[in-house]
mmCIF file with all atom_site columns, C-alpha atoms and ligand atoms in Angstrom:
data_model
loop_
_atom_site.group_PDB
_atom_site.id
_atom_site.type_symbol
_atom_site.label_atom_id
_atom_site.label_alt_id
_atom_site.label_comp_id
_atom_site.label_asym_id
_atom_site.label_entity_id
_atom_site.label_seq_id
_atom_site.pdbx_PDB_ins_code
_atom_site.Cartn_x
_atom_site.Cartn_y
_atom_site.Cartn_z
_atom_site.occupancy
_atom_site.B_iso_or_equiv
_atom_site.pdbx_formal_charge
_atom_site.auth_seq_id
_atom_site.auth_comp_id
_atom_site.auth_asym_id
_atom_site.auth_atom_id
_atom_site.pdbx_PDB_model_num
ATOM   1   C  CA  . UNK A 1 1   ? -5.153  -15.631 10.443  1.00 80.00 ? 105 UNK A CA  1
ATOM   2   C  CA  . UNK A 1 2   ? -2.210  -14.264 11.902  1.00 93.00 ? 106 UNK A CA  1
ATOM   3   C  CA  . UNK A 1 3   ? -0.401  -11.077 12.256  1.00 97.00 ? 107 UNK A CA  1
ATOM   4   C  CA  . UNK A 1 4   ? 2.795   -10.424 10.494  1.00 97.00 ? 108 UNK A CA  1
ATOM   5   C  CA  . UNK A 1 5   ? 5.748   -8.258  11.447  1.00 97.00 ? 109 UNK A CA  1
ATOM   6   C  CA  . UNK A 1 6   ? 5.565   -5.272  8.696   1.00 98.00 ? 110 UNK A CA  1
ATOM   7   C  CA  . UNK A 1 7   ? 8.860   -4.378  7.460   1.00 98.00 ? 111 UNK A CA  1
ATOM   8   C  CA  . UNK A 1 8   ? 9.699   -0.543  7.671   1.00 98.00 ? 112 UNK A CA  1
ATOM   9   C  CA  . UNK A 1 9   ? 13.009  1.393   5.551   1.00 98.00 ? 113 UNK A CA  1
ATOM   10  C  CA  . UNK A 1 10  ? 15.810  0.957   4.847   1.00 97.00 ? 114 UNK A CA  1
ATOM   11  C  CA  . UNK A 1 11  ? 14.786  -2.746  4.456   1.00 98.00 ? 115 UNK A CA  1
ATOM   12  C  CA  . UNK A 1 12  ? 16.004  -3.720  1.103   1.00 98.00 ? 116 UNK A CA  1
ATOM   13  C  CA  . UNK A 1 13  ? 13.247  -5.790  0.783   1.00 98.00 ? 117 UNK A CA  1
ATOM   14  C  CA  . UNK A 1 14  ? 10.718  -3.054  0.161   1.00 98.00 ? 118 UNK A CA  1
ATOM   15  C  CA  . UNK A 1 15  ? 12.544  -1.881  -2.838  1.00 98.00 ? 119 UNK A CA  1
ATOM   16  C  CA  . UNK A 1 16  ? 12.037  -4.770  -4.627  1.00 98.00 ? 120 UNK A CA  1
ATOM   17  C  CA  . UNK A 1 17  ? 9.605   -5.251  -7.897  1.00 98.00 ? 121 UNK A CA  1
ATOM   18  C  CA  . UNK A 1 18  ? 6.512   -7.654  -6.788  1.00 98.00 ? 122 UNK A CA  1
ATOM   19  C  CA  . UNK A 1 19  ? 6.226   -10.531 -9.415  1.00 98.00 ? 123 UNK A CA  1
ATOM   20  C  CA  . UNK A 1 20  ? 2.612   -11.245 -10.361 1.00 98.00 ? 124 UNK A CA  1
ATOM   21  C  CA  . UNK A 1 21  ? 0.549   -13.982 -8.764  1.00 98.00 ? 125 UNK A CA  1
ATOM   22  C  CA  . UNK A 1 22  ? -0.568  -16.876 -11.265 1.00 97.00 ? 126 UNK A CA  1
ATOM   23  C  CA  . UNK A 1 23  ? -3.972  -17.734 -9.749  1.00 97.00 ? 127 UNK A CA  1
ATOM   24  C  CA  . UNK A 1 24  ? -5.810  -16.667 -6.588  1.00 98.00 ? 128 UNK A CA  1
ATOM   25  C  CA  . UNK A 1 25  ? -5.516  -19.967 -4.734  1.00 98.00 ? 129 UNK A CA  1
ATOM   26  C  CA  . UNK A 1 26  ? -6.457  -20.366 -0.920  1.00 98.00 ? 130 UNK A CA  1
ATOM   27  C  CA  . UNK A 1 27  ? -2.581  -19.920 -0.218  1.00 98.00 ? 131 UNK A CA  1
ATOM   28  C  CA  . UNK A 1 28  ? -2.967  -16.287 -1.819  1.00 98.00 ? 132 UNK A CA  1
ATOM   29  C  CA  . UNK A 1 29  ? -6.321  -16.153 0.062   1.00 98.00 ? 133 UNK A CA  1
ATOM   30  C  CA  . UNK A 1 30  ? -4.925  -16.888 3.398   1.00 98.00 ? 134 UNK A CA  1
ATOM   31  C  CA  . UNK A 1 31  ? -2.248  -14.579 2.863   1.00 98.00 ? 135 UNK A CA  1
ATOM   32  C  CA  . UNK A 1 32  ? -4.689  -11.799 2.550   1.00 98.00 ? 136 UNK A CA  1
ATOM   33  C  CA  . UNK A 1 33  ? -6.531  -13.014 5.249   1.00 98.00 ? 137 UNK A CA  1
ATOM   34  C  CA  . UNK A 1 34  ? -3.000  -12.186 7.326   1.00 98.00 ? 138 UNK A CA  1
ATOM   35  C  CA  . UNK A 1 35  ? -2.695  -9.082  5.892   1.00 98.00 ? 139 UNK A CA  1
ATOM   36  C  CA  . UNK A 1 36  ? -5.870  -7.405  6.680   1.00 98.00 ? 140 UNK A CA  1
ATOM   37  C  CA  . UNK A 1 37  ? -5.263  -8.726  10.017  1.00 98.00 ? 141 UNK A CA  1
ATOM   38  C  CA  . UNK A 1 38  ? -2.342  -7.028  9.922   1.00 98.00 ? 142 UNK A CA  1
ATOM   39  C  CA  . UNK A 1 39  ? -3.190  -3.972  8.840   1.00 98.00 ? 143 UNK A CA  1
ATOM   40  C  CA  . UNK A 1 40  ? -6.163  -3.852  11.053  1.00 97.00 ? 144 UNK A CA  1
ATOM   41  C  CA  . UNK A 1 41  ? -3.766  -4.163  14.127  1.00 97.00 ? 145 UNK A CA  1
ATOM   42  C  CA  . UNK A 1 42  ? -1.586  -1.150  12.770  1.00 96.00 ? 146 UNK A CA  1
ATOM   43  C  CA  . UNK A 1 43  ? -3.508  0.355   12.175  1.00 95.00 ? 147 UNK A CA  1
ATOM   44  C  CA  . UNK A 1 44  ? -3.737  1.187   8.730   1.00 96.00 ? 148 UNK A CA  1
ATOM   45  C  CA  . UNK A 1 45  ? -5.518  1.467   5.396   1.00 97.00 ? 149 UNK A CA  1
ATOM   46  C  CA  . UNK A 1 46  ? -3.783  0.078   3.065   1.00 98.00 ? 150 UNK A CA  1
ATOM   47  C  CA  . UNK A 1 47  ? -0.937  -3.010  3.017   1.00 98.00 ? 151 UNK A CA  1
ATOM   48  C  CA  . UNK A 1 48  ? 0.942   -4.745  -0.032  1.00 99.00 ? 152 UNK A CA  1
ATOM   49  C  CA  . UNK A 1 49  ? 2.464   -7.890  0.690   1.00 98.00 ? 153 UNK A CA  1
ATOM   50  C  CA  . UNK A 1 50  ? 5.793   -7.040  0.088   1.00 98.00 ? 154 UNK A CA  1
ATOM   51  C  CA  . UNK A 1 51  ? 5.472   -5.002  3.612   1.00 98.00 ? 155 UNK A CA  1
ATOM   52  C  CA  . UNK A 1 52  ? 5.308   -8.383  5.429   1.00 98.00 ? 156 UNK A CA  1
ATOM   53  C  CA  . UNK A 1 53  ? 7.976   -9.472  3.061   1.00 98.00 ? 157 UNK A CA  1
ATOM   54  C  CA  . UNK A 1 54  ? 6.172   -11.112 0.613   1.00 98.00 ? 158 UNK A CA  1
ATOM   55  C  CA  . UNK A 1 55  ? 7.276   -9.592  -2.800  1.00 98.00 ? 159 UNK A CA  1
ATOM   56  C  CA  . UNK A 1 56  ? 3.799   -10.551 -4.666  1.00 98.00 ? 160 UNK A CA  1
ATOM   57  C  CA  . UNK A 1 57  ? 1.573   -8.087  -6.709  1.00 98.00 ? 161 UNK A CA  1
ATOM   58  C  CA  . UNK A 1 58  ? -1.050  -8.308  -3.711  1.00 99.00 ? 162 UNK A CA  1
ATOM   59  C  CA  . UNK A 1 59  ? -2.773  -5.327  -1.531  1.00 99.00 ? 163 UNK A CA  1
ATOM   60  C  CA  . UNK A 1 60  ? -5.504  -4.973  0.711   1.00 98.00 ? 164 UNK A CA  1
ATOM   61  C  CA  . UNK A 1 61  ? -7.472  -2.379  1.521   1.00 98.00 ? 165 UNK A CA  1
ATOM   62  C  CA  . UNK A 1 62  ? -10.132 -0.869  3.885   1.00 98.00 ? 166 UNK A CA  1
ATOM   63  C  CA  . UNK A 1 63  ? -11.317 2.920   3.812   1.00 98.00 ? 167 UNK A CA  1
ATOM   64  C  CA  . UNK A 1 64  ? -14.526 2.547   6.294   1.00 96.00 ? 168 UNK A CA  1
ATOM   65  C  CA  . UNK A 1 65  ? -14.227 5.360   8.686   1.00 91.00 ? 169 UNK A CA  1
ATOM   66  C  CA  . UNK A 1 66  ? -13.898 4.615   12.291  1.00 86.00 ? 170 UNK A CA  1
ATOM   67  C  CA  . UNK A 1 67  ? -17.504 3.775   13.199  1.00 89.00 ? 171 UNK A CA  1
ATOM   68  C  CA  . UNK A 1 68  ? -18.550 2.392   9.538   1.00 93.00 ? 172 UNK A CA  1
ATOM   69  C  CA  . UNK A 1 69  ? -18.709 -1.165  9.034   1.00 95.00 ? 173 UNK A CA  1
ATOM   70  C  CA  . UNK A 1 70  ? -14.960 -3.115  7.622   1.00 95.00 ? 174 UNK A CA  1
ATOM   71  C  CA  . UNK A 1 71  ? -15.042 -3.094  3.749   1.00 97.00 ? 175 UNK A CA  1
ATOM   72  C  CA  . UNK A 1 72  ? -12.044 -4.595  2.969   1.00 98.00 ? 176 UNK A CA  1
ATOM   73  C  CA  . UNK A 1 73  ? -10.877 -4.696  -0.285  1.00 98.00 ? 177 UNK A CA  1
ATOM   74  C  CA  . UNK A 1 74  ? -8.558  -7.644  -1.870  1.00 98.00 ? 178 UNK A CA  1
ATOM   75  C  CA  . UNK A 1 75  ? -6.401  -6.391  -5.223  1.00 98.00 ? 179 UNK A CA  1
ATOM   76  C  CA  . UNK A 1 76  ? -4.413  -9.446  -6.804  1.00 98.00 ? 180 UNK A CA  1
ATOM   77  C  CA  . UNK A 1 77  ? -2.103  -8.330  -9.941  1.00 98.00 ? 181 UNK A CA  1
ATOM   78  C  CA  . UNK A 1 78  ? -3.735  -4.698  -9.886  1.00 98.00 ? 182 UNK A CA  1
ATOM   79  C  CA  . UNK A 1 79  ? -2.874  -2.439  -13.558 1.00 98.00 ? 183 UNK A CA  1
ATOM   80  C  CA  . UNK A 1 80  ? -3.250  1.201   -13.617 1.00 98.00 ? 184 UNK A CA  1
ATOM   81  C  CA  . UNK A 1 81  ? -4.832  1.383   -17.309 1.00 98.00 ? 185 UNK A CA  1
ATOM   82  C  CA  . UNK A 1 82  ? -5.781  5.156   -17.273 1.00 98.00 ? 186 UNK A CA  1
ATOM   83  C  CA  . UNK A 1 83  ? -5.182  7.839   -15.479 1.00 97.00 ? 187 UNK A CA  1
ATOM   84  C  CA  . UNK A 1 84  ? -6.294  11.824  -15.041 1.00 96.00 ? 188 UNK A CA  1
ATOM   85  C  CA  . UNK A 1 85  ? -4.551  14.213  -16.167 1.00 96.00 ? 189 UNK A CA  1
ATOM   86  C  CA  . UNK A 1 86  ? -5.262  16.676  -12.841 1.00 97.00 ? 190 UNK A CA  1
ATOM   87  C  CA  . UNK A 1 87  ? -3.238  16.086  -9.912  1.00 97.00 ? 191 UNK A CA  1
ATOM   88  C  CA  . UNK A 1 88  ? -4.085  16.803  -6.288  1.00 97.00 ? 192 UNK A CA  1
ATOM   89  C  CA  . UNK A 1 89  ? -2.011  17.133  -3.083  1.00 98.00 ? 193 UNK A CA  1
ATOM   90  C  CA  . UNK A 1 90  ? -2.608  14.381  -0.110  1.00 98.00 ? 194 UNK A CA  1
ATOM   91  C  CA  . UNK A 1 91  ? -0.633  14.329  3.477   1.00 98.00 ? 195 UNK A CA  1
ATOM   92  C  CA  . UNK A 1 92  ? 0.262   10.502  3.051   1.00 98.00 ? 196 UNK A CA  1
ATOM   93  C  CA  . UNK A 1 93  ? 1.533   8.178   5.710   1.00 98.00 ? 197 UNK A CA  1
ATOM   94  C  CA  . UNK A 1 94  ? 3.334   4.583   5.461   1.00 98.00 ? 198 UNK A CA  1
ATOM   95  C  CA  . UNK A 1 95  ? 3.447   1.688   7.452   1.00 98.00 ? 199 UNK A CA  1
ATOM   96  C  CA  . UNK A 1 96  ? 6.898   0.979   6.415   1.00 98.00 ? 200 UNK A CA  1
ATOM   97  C  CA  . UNK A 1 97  ? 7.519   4.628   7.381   1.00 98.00 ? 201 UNK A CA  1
ATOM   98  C  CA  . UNK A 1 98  ? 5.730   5.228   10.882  1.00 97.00 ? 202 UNK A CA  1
ATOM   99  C  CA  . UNK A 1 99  ? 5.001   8.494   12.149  1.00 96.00 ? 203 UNK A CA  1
ATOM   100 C  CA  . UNK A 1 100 ? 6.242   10.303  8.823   1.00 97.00 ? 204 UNK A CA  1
ATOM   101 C  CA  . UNK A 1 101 ? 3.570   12.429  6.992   1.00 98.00 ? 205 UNK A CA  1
ATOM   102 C  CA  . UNK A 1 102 ? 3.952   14.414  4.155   1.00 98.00 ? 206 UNK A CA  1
ATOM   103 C  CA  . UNK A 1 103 ? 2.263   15.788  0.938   1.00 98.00 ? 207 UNK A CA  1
ATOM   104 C  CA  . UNK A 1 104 ? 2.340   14.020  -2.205  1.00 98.00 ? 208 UNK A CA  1
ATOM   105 C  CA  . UNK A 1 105 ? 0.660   14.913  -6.119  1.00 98.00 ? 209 UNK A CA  1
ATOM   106 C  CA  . UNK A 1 106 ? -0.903  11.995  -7.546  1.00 98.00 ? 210 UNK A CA  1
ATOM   107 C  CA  . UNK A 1 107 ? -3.519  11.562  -10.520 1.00 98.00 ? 211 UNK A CA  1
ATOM   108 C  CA  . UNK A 1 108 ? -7.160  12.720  -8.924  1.00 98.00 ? 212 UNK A CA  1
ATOM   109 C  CA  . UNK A 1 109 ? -8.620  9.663   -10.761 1.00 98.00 ? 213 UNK A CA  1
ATOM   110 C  CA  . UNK A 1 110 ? -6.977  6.018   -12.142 1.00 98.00 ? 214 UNK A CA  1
ATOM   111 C  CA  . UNK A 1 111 ? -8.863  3.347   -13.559 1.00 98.00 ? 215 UNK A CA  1
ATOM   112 C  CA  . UNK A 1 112 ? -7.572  -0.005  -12.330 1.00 98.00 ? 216 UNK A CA  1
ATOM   113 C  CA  . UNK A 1 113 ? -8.268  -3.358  -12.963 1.00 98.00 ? 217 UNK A CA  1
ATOM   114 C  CA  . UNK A 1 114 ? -7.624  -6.379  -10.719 1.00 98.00 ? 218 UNK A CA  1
ATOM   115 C  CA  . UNK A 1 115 ? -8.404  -9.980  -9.619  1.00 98.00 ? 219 UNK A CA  1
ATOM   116 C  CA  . UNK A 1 116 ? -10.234 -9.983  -6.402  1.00 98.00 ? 220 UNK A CA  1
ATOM   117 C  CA  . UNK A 1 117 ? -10.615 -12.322 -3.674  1.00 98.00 ? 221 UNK A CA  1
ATOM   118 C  CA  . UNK A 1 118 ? -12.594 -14.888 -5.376  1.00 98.00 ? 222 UNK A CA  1
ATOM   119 C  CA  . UNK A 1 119 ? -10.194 -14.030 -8.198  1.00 98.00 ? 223 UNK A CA  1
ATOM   120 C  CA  . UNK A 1 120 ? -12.633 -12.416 -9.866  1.00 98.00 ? 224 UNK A CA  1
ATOM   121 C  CA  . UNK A 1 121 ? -11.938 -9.625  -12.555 1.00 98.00 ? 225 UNK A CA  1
ATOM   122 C  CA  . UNK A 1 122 ? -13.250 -6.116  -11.578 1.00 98.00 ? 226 UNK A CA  1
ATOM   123 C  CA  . UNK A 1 123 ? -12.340 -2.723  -13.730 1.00 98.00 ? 227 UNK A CA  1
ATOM   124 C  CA  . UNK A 1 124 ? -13.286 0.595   -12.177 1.00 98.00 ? 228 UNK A CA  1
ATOM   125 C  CA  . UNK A 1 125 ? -11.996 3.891   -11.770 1.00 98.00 ? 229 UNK A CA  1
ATOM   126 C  CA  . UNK A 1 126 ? -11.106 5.186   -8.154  1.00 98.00 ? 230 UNK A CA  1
ATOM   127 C  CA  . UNK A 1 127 ? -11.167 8.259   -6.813  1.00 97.00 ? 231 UNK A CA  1
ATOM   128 C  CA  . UNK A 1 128 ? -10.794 10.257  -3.847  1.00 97.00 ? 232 UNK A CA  1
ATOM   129 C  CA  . UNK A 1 129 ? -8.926  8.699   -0.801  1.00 97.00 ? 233 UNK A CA  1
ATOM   130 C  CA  . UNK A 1 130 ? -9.344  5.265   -3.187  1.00 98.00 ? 234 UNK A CA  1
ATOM   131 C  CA  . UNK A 1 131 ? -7.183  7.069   -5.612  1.00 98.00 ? 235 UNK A CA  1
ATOM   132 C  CA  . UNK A 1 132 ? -4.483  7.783   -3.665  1.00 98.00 ? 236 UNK A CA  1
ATOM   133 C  CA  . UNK A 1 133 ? -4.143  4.352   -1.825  1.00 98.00 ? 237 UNK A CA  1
ATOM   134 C  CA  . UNK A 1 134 ? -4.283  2.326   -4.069  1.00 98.00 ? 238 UNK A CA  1
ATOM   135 C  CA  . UNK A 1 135 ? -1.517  4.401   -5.900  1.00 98.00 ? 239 UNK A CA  1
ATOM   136 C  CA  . UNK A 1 136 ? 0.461   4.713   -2.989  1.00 98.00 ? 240 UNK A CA  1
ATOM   137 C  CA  . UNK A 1 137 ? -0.245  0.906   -2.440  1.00 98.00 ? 241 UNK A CA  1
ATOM   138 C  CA  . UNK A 1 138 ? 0.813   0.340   -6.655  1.00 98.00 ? 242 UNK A CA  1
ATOM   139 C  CA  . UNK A 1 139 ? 4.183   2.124   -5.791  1.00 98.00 ? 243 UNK A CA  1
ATOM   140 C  CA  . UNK A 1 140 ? 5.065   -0.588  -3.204  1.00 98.00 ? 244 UNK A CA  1
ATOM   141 C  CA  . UNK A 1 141 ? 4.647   -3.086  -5.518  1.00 98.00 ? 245 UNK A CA  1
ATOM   142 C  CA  . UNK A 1 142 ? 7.222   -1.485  -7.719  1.00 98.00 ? 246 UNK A CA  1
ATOM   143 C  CA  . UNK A 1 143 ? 9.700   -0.871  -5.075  1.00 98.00 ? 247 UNK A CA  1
ATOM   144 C  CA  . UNK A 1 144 ? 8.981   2.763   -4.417  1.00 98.00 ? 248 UNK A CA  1
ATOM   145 C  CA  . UNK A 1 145 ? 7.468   4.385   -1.031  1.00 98.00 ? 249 UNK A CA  1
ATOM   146 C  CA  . UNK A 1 146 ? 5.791   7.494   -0.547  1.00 98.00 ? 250 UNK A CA  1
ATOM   147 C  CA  . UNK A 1 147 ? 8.715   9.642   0.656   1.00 98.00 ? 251 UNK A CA  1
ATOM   148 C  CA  . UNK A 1 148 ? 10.701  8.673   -2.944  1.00 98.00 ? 252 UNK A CA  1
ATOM   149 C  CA  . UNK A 1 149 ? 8.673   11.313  -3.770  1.00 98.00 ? 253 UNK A CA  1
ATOM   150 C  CA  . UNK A 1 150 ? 9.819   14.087  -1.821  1.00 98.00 ? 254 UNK A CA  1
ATOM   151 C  CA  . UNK A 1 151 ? 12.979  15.662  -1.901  1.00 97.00 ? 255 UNK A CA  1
ATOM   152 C  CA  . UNK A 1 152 ? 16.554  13.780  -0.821  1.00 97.00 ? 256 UNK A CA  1
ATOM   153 C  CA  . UNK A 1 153 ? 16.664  15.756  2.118   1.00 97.00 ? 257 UNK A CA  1
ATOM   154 C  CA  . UNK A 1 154 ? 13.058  14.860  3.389   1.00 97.00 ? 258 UNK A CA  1
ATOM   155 C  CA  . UNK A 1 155 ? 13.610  11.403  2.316   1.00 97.00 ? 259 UNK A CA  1
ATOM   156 C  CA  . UNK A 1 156 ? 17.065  10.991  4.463   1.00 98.00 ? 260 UNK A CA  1
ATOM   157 C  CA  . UNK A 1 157 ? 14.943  12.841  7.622   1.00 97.00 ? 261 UNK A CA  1
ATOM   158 C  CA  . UNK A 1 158 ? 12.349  10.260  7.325   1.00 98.00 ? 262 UNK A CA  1
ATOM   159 C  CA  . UNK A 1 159 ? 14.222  7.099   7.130   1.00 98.00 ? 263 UNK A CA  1
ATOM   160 C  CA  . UNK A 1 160 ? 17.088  8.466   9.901   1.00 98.00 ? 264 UNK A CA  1
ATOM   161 C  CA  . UNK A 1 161 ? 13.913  8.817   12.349  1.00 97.00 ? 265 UNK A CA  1
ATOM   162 C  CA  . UNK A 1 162 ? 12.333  5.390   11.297  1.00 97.00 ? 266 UNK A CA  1
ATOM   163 C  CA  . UNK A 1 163 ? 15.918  3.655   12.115  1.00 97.00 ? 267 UNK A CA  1
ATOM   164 C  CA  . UNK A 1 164 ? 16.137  5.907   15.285  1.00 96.00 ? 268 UNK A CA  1
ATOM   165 C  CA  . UNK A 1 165 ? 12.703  5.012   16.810  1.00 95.00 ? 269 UNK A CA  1
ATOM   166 C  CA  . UNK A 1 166 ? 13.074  1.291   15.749  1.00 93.00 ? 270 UNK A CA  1
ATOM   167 C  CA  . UNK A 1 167 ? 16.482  0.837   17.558  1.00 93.00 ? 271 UNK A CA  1
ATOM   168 C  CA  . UNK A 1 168 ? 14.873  2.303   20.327  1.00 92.00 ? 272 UNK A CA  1
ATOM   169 C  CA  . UNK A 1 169 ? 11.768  -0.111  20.414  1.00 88.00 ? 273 UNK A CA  1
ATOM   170 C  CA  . UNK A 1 170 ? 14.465  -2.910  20.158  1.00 86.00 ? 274 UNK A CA  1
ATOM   171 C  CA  . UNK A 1 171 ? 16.225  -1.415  23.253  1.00 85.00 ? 275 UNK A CA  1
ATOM   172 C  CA  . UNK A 1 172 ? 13.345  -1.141  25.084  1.00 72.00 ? 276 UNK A CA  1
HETATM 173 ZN ZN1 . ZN  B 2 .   ? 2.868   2.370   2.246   1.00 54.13 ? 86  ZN  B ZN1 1
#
């Protein structure tokens, strides 16, 4: 396992549609493998591959509150089939967007459906915190971050302080 640099905005790269995966093979496996690692160093909740540059319809997850046991959760070619018609608010944050926070509305509930690590088919609805990652993690995979849906003028705010803290890190 390794950890992978995660790619923040305006990298073109994370606007690009994810092409689906054609079987779970141990190449897919191991790149999970580096992407929970990955998003365990963050850290973070949620990753899709095409964060570390990988534009593939993969995510992993892991919602365990600090002091709970890891859960991690593996989602290969994920499909919203359903979703609720309520919406509720939720202060997201990004990886690709670090130390930006702000509210989006998303369905309450979705019902997904997914191959999982062993490339196994699982269908469930999510909801809660579930709901709104792996929607926020479904976005990625379609080119779209969270702040895409806020207004322009939070959207240029966030990515002018992303750029301004990276070229700072890079300075030193
Ligand atoms: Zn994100």
């Amino acid at each position: 396992m390794a950890i992978r640099p995660i790619l923040t905005v305006p990298n073109p790269i994370l606007k690009q549609v994810s092409k689906p995966v054609e079987a779970v093979t141990d190449d897919i496996r191991a790149l999970m493998d580096d992407m929970l690692e990955t998003m365990y160093d963050a850290p973070g909740i949620g990753l899709a591959a095409v964060q570390i540059g990988e534009p593939i319809n993969v995510i992993v997850m892991d919602l365990a509150r600090d002091g709970e046991e890891a859960a991690p959760r593996y989602f290969v070619n994920p499909e919203i089939l359903e979703v609720d018609e309520e919406f509720v608010p939720y202060e997201e944050g990004c990886l690709s967007i670090p130390d930006v926070f702000d509210t989006v509305d998303r369905p309450k509930r979705c019902k997904i459906t997914y191959l999982d690590y062993q490339g196994e088919r699982v269908t469930e609805w999510a909801e809660g915190l579930y709901a709104v990652c792996i929607q926020h993690e479904m976005d990625h995979l379609k080119g779209v971050v969270f702040i895409d849906h806020l207004s322009r003028l939070k959207r240029d705010r966030a990515v002018k302080k992303v750029v301004k803290a990276e070229k700072l890190k890079a300075t030193g």
